[in-house]
XYZ file of C-alpha atoms in Angstrom:
94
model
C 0.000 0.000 0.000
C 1.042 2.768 -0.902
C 1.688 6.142 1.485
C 1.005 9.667 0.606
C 2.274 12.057 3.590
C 2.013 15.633 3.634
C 1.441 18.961 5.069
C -1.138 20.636 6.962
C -1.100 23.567 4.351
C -0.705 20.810 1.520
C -3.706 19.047 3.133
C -5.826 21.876 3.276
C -5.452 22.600 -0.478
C -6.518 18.984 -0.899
C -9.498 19.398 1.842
C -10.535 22.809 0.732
C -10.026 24.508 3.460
C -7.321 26.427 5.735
C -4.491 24.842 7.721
C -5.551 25.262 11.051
C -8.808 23.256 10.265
C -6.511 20.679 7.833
C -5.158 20.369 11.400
C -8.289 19.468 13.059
C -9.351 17.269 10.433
C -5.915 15.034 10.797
C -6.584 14.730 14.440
C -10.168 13.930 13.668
C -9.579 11.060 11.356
C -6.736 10.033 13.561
C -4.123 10.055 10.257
C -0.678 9.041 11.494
C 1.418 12.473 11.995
C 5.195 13.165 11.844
C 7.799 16.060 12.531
C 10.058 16.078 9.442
C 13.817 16.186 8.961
C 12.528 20.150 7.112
C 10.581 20.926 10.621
C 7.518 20.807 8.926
C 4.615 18.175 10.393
C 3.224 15.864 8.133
C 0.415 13.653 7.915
C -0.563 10.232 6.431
C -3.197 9.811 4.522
C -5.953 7.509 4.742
C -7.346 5.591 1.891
C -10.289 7.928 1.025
C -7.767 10.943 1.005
C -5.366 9.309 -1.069
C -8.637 8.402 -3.745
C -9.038 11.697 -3.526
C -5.703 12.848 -4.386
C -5.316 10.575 -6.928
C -8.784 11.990 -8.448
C -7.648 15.118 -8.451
C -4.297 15.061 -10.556
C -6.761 12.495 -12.869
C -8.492 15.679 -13.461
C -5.764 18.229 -13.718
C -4.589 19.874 -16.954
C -2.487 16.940 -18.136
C -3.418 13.518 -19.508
C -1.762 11.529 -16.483
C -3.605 7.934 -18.170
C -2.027 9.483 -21.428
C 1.362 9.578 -19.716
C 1.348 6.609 -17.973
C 0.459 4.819 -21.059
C 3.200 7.070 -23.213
C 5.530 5.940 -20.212
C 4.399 1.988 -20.382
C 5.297 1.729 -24.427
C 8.669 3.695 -24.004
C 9.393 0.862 -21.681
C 8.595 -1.953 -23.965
C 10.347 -0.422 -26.645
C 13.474 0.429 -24.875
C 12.948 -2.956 -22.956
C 12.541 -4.684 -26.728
C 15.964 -3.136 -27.864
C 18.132 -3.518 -25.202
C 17.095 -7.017 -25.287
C 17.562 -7.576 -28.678
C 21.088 -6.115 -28.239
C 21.883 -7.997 -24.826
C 21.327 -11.423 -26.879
C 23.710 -10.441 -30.030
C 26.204 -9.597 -27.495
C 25.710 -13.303 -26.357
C 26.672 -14.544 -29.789
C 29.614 -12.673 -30.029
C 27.928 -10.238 -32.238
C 28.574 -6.566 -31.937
């Protein structure tokens, strides 16, 4: 599973609200908090925040499925190449 900490301020932008109620709602939902190495607090999310954070950069300005997808095929092909060139290299072909 995967986690997804972060501020109170960063929180409230997700929440809609200020951080000073972000604040309340962490110690509401009981989300796991933590002083970081930057001195800032930061909290875990739960799984409905993280859906929701993952809706929300679904629906920013960017294809992120597009990407992803871009991202997957890059893969394959680079993945197809370097194989192709790992097994001539077996033969003692250059």
């Amino acid at each position: 599973m995967p986690q997804i900490w972060m501020t109170y301020d960063e929180l409230a932008t997700l929440s809609g609200c200020n951080a000073s109620e972000a604040r309340v709602l962490a110690l509401h939902l009981s989300l796991d908090r933590r002083k970081s190495r930057d001195g800032n607090t930061r909290v875990k999310l739960d799984f409905a925040l993280m859906s929701r954070f993952f809706e929300t950069i679904r629906e920013g300005e960017f294809g992120l499925d597009d990407a992803i997808t871009a991202l997957r095929d890059t893969h394959r092909q680079m993945s197809g190449v370097f194989g192709a060139h790992r097994e001539s290299i077996r033969r003692g072909v250059a």
